[in-house]
Coordinates of C-alpha atoms and ligand atoms in Angstrom, one line a residue:
Chain A
M1 CA 128.3 64.3 120.1
K2 CA 130.3 67.5 120.3
I3 CA 128.5 70.4 118.7
S4 CA 130.5 73.1 117.0
K5 CA 131.1 76.3 118.9
L6 CA 129.6 78.3 116.1
V7 CA 126.3 76.5 116.3
Q8 CA 126.3 76.3 120.1
D9 CA 126.6 80.0 120.3
I10 CA 123.5 80.7 118.4
P11 CA 121.0 81.7 121.1
P12 CA 117.9 79.5 121.3
S13 CA 114.7 81.2 120.4
G14 CA 113.3 83.0 123.4
I15 CA 109.7 82.0 122.7
R16 CA 110.1 78.3 122.1
V17 CA 108.1 77.6 125.2
F18 CA 105.2 79.7 124.0
F19 CA 105.3 77.9 120.7
E20 CA 105.1 74.5 122.4
L21 CA 102.1 75.8 124.4
V22 CA 100.3 76.7 121.2
L23 CA 101.1 73.4 119.5
G24 CA 100.0 71.5 122.5
M25 CA 96.5 73.1 122.7
K26 CA 93.4 72.1 120.9
D27 CA 90.7 74.3 119.2
V28 CA 92.9 77.3 119.1
I29 CA 92.1 80.0 116.6
S30 CA 95.6 80.7 115.3
L31 CA 96.6 84.1 114.0
G32 CA 100.1 83.0 114.3
V33 CA 100.7 81.4 111.0
G34 CA 103.2 82.9 108.6
E35 CA 101.9 81.2 105.5
P36 CA 98.8 81.4 103.2
D37 CA 95.7 79.6 104.3
F38 CA 95.0 78.8 100.6
V39 CA 96.3 75.6 99.1
T40 CA 98.3 75.9 95.9
P41 CA 96.0 76.6 92.9
W42 CA 94.9 73.3 91.3
N43 CA 96.4 74.0 87.9
I44 CA 99.8 74.2 89.5
R45 CA 99.4 71.0 91.5
E46 CA 98.0 69.2 88.5
K47 CA 101.0 70.2 86.4
A48 CA 103.3 68.8 89.0
I49 CA 101.4 65.5 89.2
F50 CA 101.4 65.2 85.5
S51 CA 105.2 65.9 85.4
L52 CA 105.6 62.9 87.7
E53 CA 103.4 60.7 85.5
E54 CA 105.5 61.7 82.6
G55 CA 108.7 60.7 84.4
Y56 CA 110.3 64.0 85.3
T57 CA 112.2 62.7 88.3
S58 CA 115.8 63.7 87.5
Y59 CA 118.3 66.3 88.6
T60 CA 118.2 69.5 86.6
S61 CA 120.8 72.1 85.7
N62 CA 122.3 73.5 89.0
K63 CA 120.9 76.9 88.3
G64 CA 117.5 75.5 87.6
M65 CA 115.7 74.5 84.4
I66 CA 116.3 77.1 81.7
E67 CA 112.6 77.1 80.9
L68 CA 111.9 78.2 84.5
R69 CA 114.7 80.8 84.5
R70 CA 113.2 82.2 81.2
E71 CA 109.8 82.4 82.8
I72 CA 111.2 84.2 85.8
S73 CA 113.0 86.7 83.6
R74 CA 109.8 87.3 81.6
Y75 CA 107.7 87.6 84.7
L76 CA 110.0 90.2 86.3
K77 CA 110.2 92.1 83.1
N78 CA 106.5 92.2 82.5
K79 CA 105.5 93.0 86.0
Y80 CA 108.2 95.3 87.2
G81 CA 110.3 96.2 84.2
M82 CA 113.3 94.4 85.6
D83 CA 116.0 93.1 83.3
Y84 CA 117.7 89.8 84.2
D85 CA 119.5 87.5 81.9
P86 CA 118.1 83.9 82.4
E87 CA 121.4 82.4 81.5
E88 CA 123.7 84.2 84.0
E89 CA 121.7 86.4 86.4
I90 CA 119.1 84.1 87.8
L91 CA 119.5 81.2 90.2
V92 CA 116.6 79.0 91.3
T93 CA 116.8 78.3 95.0
V94 CA 115.2 76.2 97.7
G95 CA 113.0 79.1 98.7
V96 CA 114.1 82.5 99.7
S97 CA 115.5 80.7 102.7
E98 CA 118.3 79.1 100.7
G99 CA 118.6 82.2 98.5
F100 CA 119.3 84.3 101.6
D101 CA 121.9 81.8 102.9
L102 CA 123.7 81.7 99.6
A103 CA 123.7 85.5 99.3
I104 CA 125.3 86.0 102.7
R105 CA 127.8 83.2 102.1
A106 CA 128.8 84.7 98.7
I107 CA 129.4 88.2 100.0
T108 CA 130.7 88.0 103.6
D109 CA 134.1 87.2 105.0
R110 CA 134.7 86.4 108.6
G111 CA 133.8 89.3 110.8
D112 CA 132.0 91.3 108.1
K113 CA 129.0 93.2 109.4
V114 CA 125.6 92.8 108.0
L115 CA 122.9 95.4 108.9
I116 CA 119.5 94.0 109.6
Q117 CA 116.4 96.1 110.2
E118 CA 114.6 95.3 113.4
P119 CA 111.9 94.0 114.1
T120 CA 113.1 91.3 111.6
Y121 CA 112.2 88.1 110.0
V122 CA 113.8 85.5 112.3
S123 CA 116.3 83.9 109.9
Y124 CA 118.5 86.7 108.9
G125 CA 120.6 87.1 112.0
P126 CA 121.4 83.5 112.7
V127 CA 122.1 82.8 109.0
A128 CA 124.6 85.7 109.0
T129 CA 126.2 84.3 112.1
I130 CA 126.5 80.8 110.6
C131 CA 128.1 82.3 107.5
G132 CA 130.8 83.9 109.7
G133 CA 129.4 87.4 109.5
R134 CA 128.3 89.6 112.3
P135 CA 124.6 90.7 112.2
V136 CA 124.0 94.2 113.4
P137 CA 120.4 95.0 114.3
V138 CA 119.3 98.4 113.1
K139 CA 116.4 99.4 115.4
T140 CA 113.4 101.1 113.7
E141 CA 110.8 103.3 115.3
P142 CA 107.0 102.8 115.5
Q143 CA 106.5 106.4 114.7
N144 CA 108.3 105.8 111.3
G145 CA 106.1 102.7 110.8
F146 CA 109.1 100.5 111.7
K147 CA 110.9 101.5 108.6
I148 CA 114.6 101.8 108.3
T149 CA 115.8 105.3 107.6
P150 CA 119.0 106.7 105.9
G151 CA 120.0 108.1 109.2
G152 CA 119.6 104.8 110.9
I153 CA 121.8 103.1 108.3
I154 CA 124.6 105.7 108.5
G155 CA 124.5 105.5 112.3
A156 CA 125.0 101.7 112.2
C157 CA 127.7 101.6 109.6
D158 CA 131.4 101.3 110.3
K159 CA 134.4 100.1 108.3
K160 CA 133.5 96.5 108.6
T161 CA 129.9 96.9 107.3
K162 CA 129.5 95.0 104.1
A163 CA 125.9 94.6 103.4
I164 CA 122.4 95.5 104.4
V165 CA 119.3 93.3 104.4
L166 CA 115.9 94.8 103.6
N167 CA 112.6 93.0 103.6
Y168 CA 109.5 94.7 102.2
P169 CA 106.6 94.2 102.4
N170 CA 107.8 93.3 105.8
N171 CA 107.4 90.3 108.0
P172 CA 106.4 91.0 110.8
T173 CA 105.1 94.6 110.5
G174 CA 103.4 94.4 107.1
N175 CA 105.0 97.7 106.1
S176 CA 106.4 98.6 102.8
Y177 CA 108.4 101.4 101.3
S178 CA 107.4 104.0 98.7
K179 CA 109.7 104.7 95.8
K180 CA 110.7 108.0 97.4
E181 CA 111.7 106.3 100.6
L182 CA 113.6 103.6 98.7
K183 CA 115.5 106.3 96.7
A184 CA 116.7 107.8 100.0
I185 CA 117.9 104.4 101.2
A186 CA 119.6 103.7 97.8
A187 CA 121.6 106.9 98.2
V188 CA 123.2 105.8 101.4
V189 CA 123.7 102.3 100.2
A190 CA 125.8 103.8 97.3
K191 CA 127.5 106.3 99.6
K192 CA 128.5 103.6 102.1
N193 CA 129.4 101.2 99.3
L194 CA 127.1 98.5 100.7
T195 CA 125.6 95.4 99.0
M196 CA 121.8 95.3 99.3
V197 CA 120.2 91.9 100.0
S198 CA 116.6 92.6 99.2
D199 CA 114.0 90.0 100.3
E200 CA 110.9 90.9 98.3
I201 CA 109.0 87.7 98.8
Y202 CA 105.8 89.5 99.6
C203 CA 106.0 92.0 96.7
D204 CA 102.9 90.6 94.9
L205 CA 100.9 91.3 98.1
T206 CA 101.2 95.1 98.1
Y207 CA 97.8 96.8 98.4
D208 CA 98.0 100.5 98.2
F209 CA 100.7 101.4 95.7
D210 CA 102.9 99.7 93.1
H211 CA 105.8 97.8 94.6
T212 CA 109.2 99.1 93.6
P213 CA 111.9 96.4 93.4
F214 CA 115.2 97.6 94.8
P215 CA 117.3 96.8 91.7
T216 CA 115.1 99.1 89.6
L217 CA 116.3 102.1 91.5
P218 CA 119.0 104.1 89.6
G219 CA 122.4 102.5 90.1
M220 CA 121.2 99.7 92.3
K221 CA 121.0 96.7 90.0
Q222 CA 124.8 96.1 90.3
R223 CA 124.6 96.4 94.1
T224 CA 121.6 94.3 94.8
I225 CA 120.9 90.6 95.3
Y226 CA 117.2 90.4 94.7
L227 CA 115.4 87.5 96.4
N228 CA 111.9 86.4 95.6
G229 CA 109.9 83.2 95.6
F230 CA 106.7 81.3 95.2
S231 CA 105.8 80.6 98.8
K232 CA 103.5 83.6 99.5
A233 CA 102.0 84.9 96.3
F234 CA 101.3 81.5 94.8
A235 CA 100.6 79.8 98.2
M236 CA 103.5 77.3 97.6
T237 CA 105.3 77.3 100.9
G238 CA 105.7 73.5 101.0
W239 CA 107.2 73.3 97.5
R240 CA 110.4 75.0 98.7
I241 CA 111.2 77.1 95.7
G242 CA 112.3 80.6 95.1
Y243 CA 115.0 82.5 93.1
A244 CA 117.8 85.0 93.4
C245 CA 118.7 87.6 90.8
G246 CA 121.8 89.7 90.7
P247 CA 125.0 90.6 88.8
K248 CA 126.5 87.6 87.1
D249 CA 129.6 87.4 89.3
V250 CA 127.5 87.1 92.5
I251 CA 125.1 84.7 90.9
A252 CA 128.1 82.6 89.8
A253 CA 129.4 82.6 93.3
M254 CA 126.1 81.6 94.8
T255 CA 125.7 78.9 92.2
K256 CA 129.1 77.5 93.2
V257 CA 127.9 77.0 96.8
H258 CA 124.5 75.8 95.7
Q259 CA 125.9 73.2 93.4
Y260 CA 127.8 71.6 96.2
T261 CA 125.3 71.9 99.0
M262 CA 122.0 71.5 97.2
M263 CA 122.7 70.4 93.6
C264 CA 119.4 71.7 92.4
V265 CA 115.8 72.4 93.4
P266 CA 113.5 69.4 93.2
I267 CA 112.3 69.1 89.6
T268 CA 108.7 68.6 90.5
S269 CA 108.7 72.0 92.2
Q270 CA 110.4 73.6 89.2
M271 CA 107.7 72.1 87.0
A272 CA 105.0 73.6 89.3
A273 CA 106.8 77.0 89.3
I274 CA 106.8 77.2 85.5
E275 CA 103.0 76.6 85.5
A276 CA 102.6 79.2 88.3
L277 CA 104.4 81.9 86.3
K278 CA 102.6 81.0 83.0
N279 CA 99.1 80.6 84.3
G280 CA 98.9 81.7 87.9
E281 CA 98.1 85.4 87.6
R282 CA 94.4 85.1 88.1
S283 CA 94.8 83.0 91.2
V284 CA 97.3 85.4 92.7
A285 CA 95.0 88.4 92.0
E286 CA 92.1 86.6 93.6
M287 CA 94.0 85.7 96.7
K288 CA 95.3 89.3 96.9
R289 CA 91.8 90.7 96.8
E290 CA 90.8 88.4 99.6
Y291 CA 93.8 89.4 101.7
K292 CA 93.1 93.0 101.1
R293 CA 89.5 92.7 102.4
R294 CA 90.7 90.8 105.5
R295 CA 93.3 93.5 106.1
E296 CA 90.7 96.2 106.1
F297 CA 88.5 94.2 108.4
V298 CA 91.2 93.3 110.9
I299 CA 92.7 96.7 111.1
S300 CA 89.3 98.3 111.6
R301 CA 88.4 95.9 114.3
L302 CA 91.8 96.1 116.1
N303 CA 91.6 99.8 116.3
E304 CA 88.0 99.6 117.5
I305 CA 88.8 97.2 120.3
G306 CA 91.6 99.4 121.5
L307 CA 94.7 97.9 119.9
C308 CA 96.2 100.8 118.1
C309 CA 97.3 99.6 114.6
H310 CA 98.3 101.6 111.5
K311 CA 97.3 100.1 108.2
P312 CA 100.1 97.8 106.9
E313 CA 100.8 98.2 103.1
G314 CA 101.5 94.6 102.3
A315 CA 102.1 90.9 103.2
F316 CA 99.4 89.4 105.5
Y317 CA 100.4 90.7 108.9
A318 CA 99.2 93.4 111.3
F319 CA 101.5 94.6 114.0
P320 CA 99.4 96.3 116.7
S321 CA 100.6 97.9 119.8
I322 CA 99.5 96.2 123.0
K323 CA 101.2 98.8 125.3
K324 CA 97.9 100.0 126.7
T325 CA 97.4 96.7 128.5
G326 CA 100.6 97.2 130.5
L327 CA 101.6 93.6 129.6
S328 CA 104.7 92.5 127.9
S329 CA 104.3 91.0 124.5
L330 CA 104.9 87.5 125.8
E331 CA 102.6 87.9 128.7
F332 CA 99.9 89.3 126.5
S333 CA 100.2 86.4 124.0
S334 CA 100.3 83.7 126.7
R335 CA 97.3 85.1 128.6
L336 CA 95.3 85.6 125.4
L337 CA 96.1 82.0 124.5
K338 CA 95.1 80.6 127.8
Q339 CA 92.0 82.8 128.4
E340 CA 90.6 82.9 124.9
K341 CA 92.4 80.3 122.9
V342 CA 93.6 82.8 120.3
A343 CA 97.3 82.5 119.2
V344 CA 99.3 85.6 118.2
V345 CA 103.1 85.9 118.0
P346 CA 104.8 88.1 120.6
G347 CA 106.6 91.0 118.9
T348 CA 109.8 90.1 120.7
A349 CA 110.1 86.9 118.6
F350 CA 111.3 89.4 115.9
G351 CA 113.9 91.2 118.1
A352 CA 113.9 93.3 121.2
S353 CA 112.4 96.3 119.5
G354 CA 109.2 94.2 118.9
E355 CA 108.4 94.6 122.6
G356 CA 105.0 96.2 123.1
Y357 CA 103.7 94.7 119.9
V358 CA 102.2 91.4 118.6
R359 CA 102.1 90.0 115.1
I360 CA 98.7 89.0 113.8
S361 CA 98.5 87.0 110.6
Y362 CA 95.3 87.5 108.6
A363 CA 96.1 84.5 106.4
T364 CA 93.0 82.9 107.9
G365 CA 89.4 82.7 106.7
F366 CA 86.8 85.4 107.6
D367 CA 84.8 83.1 110.0
K368 CA 87.9 82.6 112.1
L369 CA 89.0 86.2 111.9
K370 CA 85.6 87.4 113.1
E371 CA 85.5 85.0 116.0
A372 CA 89.1 85.8 117.0
M373 CA 88.3 89.5 117.1
V374 CA 85.3 88.9 119.3
R375 CA 87.5 86.9 121.7
M376 CA 90.2 89.5 121.7
E377 CA 87.7 92.2 122.4
R378 CA 86.5 90.2 125.5
F379 CA 90.0 89.7 126.6
L380 CA 91.0 93.3 126.3
K381 CA 88.0 94.5 128.3
S382 CA 89.7 93.1 131.4
Y383 CA 92.9 95.1 130.7
I384 CA 92.0 98.3 129.0
T385 CA 89.6 100.6 130.9
Chain B
M1 CA 82.8 93.6 89.4
N2 CA 80.8 95.0 92.3
E3 CA 82.8 94.1 95.4
I4 CA 79.7 94.0 97.6
L5 CA 78.2 91.3 95.3
E6 CA 81.5 89.4 95.3
I7 CA 81.5 89.3 99.1
L8 CA 77.9 88.3 99.3
E9 CA 78.3 85.6 96.7
K10 CA 80.9 84.0 98.8
D11 CA 79.0 84.4 102.1
A12 CA 75.5 85.8 102.0
R13 CA 75.5 86.1 105.8
T14 CA 78.2 88.8 105.8
T15 CA 76.5 91.8 107.4
P16 CA 76.5 95.3 105.9
E17 CA 78.7 96.4 108.8
E18 CA 81.2 93.7 108.1
I19 CA 81.2 94.5 104.4
A20 CA 81.8 98.2 105.3
R21 CA 84.9 97.2 107.3
M22 CA 86.2 94.9 104.5
T23 CA 85.8 97.5 101.7
G24 CA 86.2 100.9 103.5
I25 CA 82.7 101.9 102.2
A26 CA 80.5 103.6 104.8
P27 CA 77.9 101.2 106.4
A28 CA 75.0 103.3 105.3
A29 CA 76.2 103.3 101.7
V30 CA 76.6 99.5 101.8
R31 CA 73.1 99.1 103.1
K32 CA 71.8 101.4 100.4
E33 CA 73.7 99.6 97.6
I34 CA 72.3 96.2 98.8
K35 CA 68.8 97.6 98.9
K36 CA 69.3 98.8 95.3
L37 CA 70.7 95.4 94.1
E38 CA 67.7 93.7 95.7
K39 CA 65.2 96.2 94.2
D40 CA 66.8 95.9 90.7
G41 CA 66.6 92.1 91.0
V42 CA 70.4 91.7 90.8
I43 CA 70.2 89.9 94.1
L44 CA 67.2 87.6 93.9
K45 CA 67.4 85.9 97.3
Y46 CA 69.7 84.5 99.9
K47 CA 69.7 80.8 100.6
A48 CA 71.8 78.1 102.2
I49 CA 73.7 75.6 100.0
V50 CA 72.6 72.2 101.3
N51 CA 74.7 69.2 100.6
K52 CA 72.0 66.7 99.9
E53 CA 74.6 64.0 99.6
I54 CA 75.0 63.9 103.3
S55 CA 71.8 65.6 104.6
R56 CA 70.5 62.1 105.4
E57 CA 67.0 63.1 104.4
D58 CA 65.6 59.9 103.0
D59 CA 63.4 61.8 100.6
S60 CA 66.2 64.0 99.3
G61 CA 65.2 62.3 96.0
V62 CA 66.7 62.0 92.6
R63 CA 67.7 64.4 89.9
A64 CA 67.7 64.0 86.2
L65 CA 69.1 66.1 83.3
I66 CA 66.6 66.0 80.4
E67 CA 67.5 67.0 76.9
V68 CA 64.5 68.4 75.2
R69 CA 64.1 69.0 71.5
I70 CA 61.4 71.4 70.6
T71 CA 59.8 73.0 67.5
P72 CA 60.1 76.7 67.8
Q73 CA 56.9 78.6 67.4
K74 CA 56.4 81.4 65.0
N75 CA 57.1 84.8 66.6
L76 CA 57.6 83.2 70.0
G77 CA 60.7 81.2 69.5
F78 CA 61.6 78.9 72.3
E79 CA 60.6 81.3 75.0
H80 CA 57.0 80.2 75.2
V81 CA 57.6 76.5 75.4
A82 CA 60.4 77.1 77.9
E83 CA 58.1 79.0 80.1
R84 CA 55.5 76.3 80.1
I85 CA 58.2 73.8 81.2
Y86 CA 60.0 75.8 83.9
Q87 CA 56.8 76.7 85.7
F88 CA 56.5 73.2 87.0
P89 CA 57.9 73.0 90.5
E90 CA 59.7 69.8 89.7
V91 CA 61.9 71.7 87.3
T92 CA 64.9 73.1 89.3
S93 CA 66.8 74.6 86.3
C94 CA 66.1 75.2 82.7
Y95 CA 68.6 76.4 80.0
L96 CA 68.4 77.1 76.3
M97 CA 71.3 75.3 74.7
S98 CA 73.2 75.4 71.4
G99 CA 73.9 72.1 69.7
A100 CA 72.0 68.8 69.3
Y101 CA 69.0 69.7 71.5
D102 CA 67.3 72.9 72.6
L103 CA 66.5 72.9 76.3
L104 CA 68.3 71.3 79.2
V105 CA 65.9 70.8 82.0
V106 CA 66.9 69.7 85.4
V107 CA 64.1 67.8 87.2
E108 CA 64.0 66.8 90.8
G109 CA 61.7 64.1 92.2
K110 CA 61.3 61.7 95.1
S111 CA 62.2 58.6 93.1
I112 CA 63.1 57.5 89.6
H113 CA 59.4 56.7 89.2
T114 CA 58.2 60.2 90.0
V115 CA 60.7 61.7 87.6
S116 CA 59.8 59.2 84.8
N117 CA 56.2 60.0 85.3
F118 CA 56.8 63.7 85.0
V119 CA 58.6 63.1 81.7
A120 CA 56.1 60.7 80.4
E121 CA 53.0 62.6 81.5
K122 CA 53.9 66.3 81.5
L123 CA 57.0 66.9 79.3
S124 CA 56.8 64.5 76.4
P125 CA 53.1 65.0 75.5
M126 CA 53.5 68.8 75.4
E127 CA 52.8 70.4 72.2
N128 CA 56.0 71.4 70.3
V129 CA 58.1 69.0 72.3
R130 CA 59.7 66.7 69.7
G131 CA 61.6 64.4 71.9
T132 CA 63.4 63.9 75.2
V133 CA 66.4 62.1 76.5
T134 CA 66.6 61.6 80.3
H135 CA 69.9 61.2 82.2
F136 CA 69.7 60.4 85.9
I137 CA 72.4 61.9 88.1
L138 CA 74.2 59.2 90.1
K139 CA 76.4 61.3 92.4
K140 CA 77.2 65.0 92.7
Y141 CA 80.7 66.0 93.3
K142 CA 80.6 69.8 92.7
E143 CA 77.8 72.2 92.2
D144 CA 77.9 75.9 91.3
G145 CA 81.5 76.2 92.5
D146 CA 81.1 74.3 95.7
I147 CA 82.7 70.9 96.2
L148 CA 80.2 68.7 98.0
K149 CA 82.5 67.3 100.6
Q150 CA 83.1 68.0 104.2
P151 CA 85.8 70.7 104.3
E152 CA 89.0 69.2 105.4
R153 CA 90.9 70.4 108.4
S154 CA 93.8 72.8 107.7
K155 CA 97.1 71.0 107.3
R156 CA 99.2 74.0 108.4
P157 CA 101.0 74.0 111.7
A158 CA 99.3 76.3 114.2
I159 CA 102.2 78.7 114.4
T160 CA 105.1 79.6 112.2
L161 CA 107.3 82.7 111.9
Ligands
PLP1 C1 110.4 87.7 105.0 C2 110.5 86.3 104.7 N1 111.5 85.8 103.9 C3 111.7 84.5 103.6 C4 110.7 83.6 104.0 C5 110.9 82.2 103.6 O1 110.5 82.0 102.3 P1 110.7 80.6 101.5 O2 109.5 79.8 101.8 O3 110.8 81.1 100.1 O4 112.0 80.0 102.0 C6 109.6 84.0 104.8 C7 108.7 83.0 105.3 O5 108.0 83.2 106.2 C8 109.5 85.4 105.1 O6 108.5 85.8 105.8

């Protein structure tokens, strides 16, 4: 069949081969997983099962069940002091993945440029391209903790620049932004008249300070499409549910696309999400405490075995430098996999500026983390002297 | 809650050095705190949780929950009778309860016969014990927060971005 030029032109992922290698191997300790190792808390699963028994198997309102949108509104208000009207400013999406796609479709015309911090979560660039936009990577520097700076934004902007995508806490670096840093970014966003697409899916996993949602910054609510979801904090990746909040015109535009392409999010997942917001707080706090402990452990061990790594502020990733080994990210990861059966993700999977780094996920139990560090230490002894 | 305790309750084998890494507390301070917890009797001992459902020891035996009604003694309350009961090595747990009976006693024995004998010969005839009801446990599913089942393999794919 003839494939469209648009899709053909999306470059294949450079590390596909490495992935197949990992998936084909047995008894690997994987630090390459971008999702929680916890299963969804039982009260949430039980609620979904019960909803099926009761016969909740229909479509719902396109925007998502109003009960759920009210819970989302309440949750954001209580936790972050945010103010979104459940009727018109919240859309329930098939994960942040769909929310992001809808956001970009709703705001970009052909040829519009979208700034994307790099290293970056893998979906942003290709989605922008599919939507007819032009992704522009904004390189970040390790000495700034891979954070985007006002100068970096201004340098990347031209007349065609429409929007900027920010993700914090960040996949892959684990870094987040303080309120002060965000204010500086907000100032240039306003100055350059940009729309902010803020992917804050890891916000509940912020360890050292309070997370500041982008729309809460002065003047930013009307410029921001705020994306969040249940995948990470509630360990609900497989349920495929998230939400987008924003000014009512943009939510209406996103809903228009969503109603034709998706209709609505599966009702079972919406039922589960209501329970998550109502009674999930304790489980989230418990998982967060566990992640935090693992973070301390992993960072301390990485630095000890010679992989320089600053302490990430959120999510469940560490992004250490492997430059001392003299290997490329891909070589490092391939050799580590073959020699010691430990899987990490080469930094280049997240863009060219990830060269010299690897992503380590600590969403894995302590027993495995401890063993993985022993193996990595052994591996490194042959490269670092 | 004391974070060191929380970590040890999850895995008693976690070393002081590992706890130090997890919490950012200095190793020496962790060791000192553990010593103190042990000395104060907060940490009583460290032991493995054995799943007797699958340990395949033929003599892993039977367990019964026994409701015991007792007549409280003047000035001593239930304490004294409880003590006389829980000193028996056959008794693995003993609780004072609210409601229809007074003590809940968990007894372990090689067979139904040994447990019955214990109830008939030791427990029931005891002074102040007014009556007992014995319930044998048929199968254990979960105990003290641990599900007694082989942990299942992770269902996540080995690598995702
Ligand atoms: C930064 C980031 N955004 C979005 C997603 C996808 O989230 P969802 O499961 O809600 O589609 C992920 C998942 O890895 C992610 O890391």
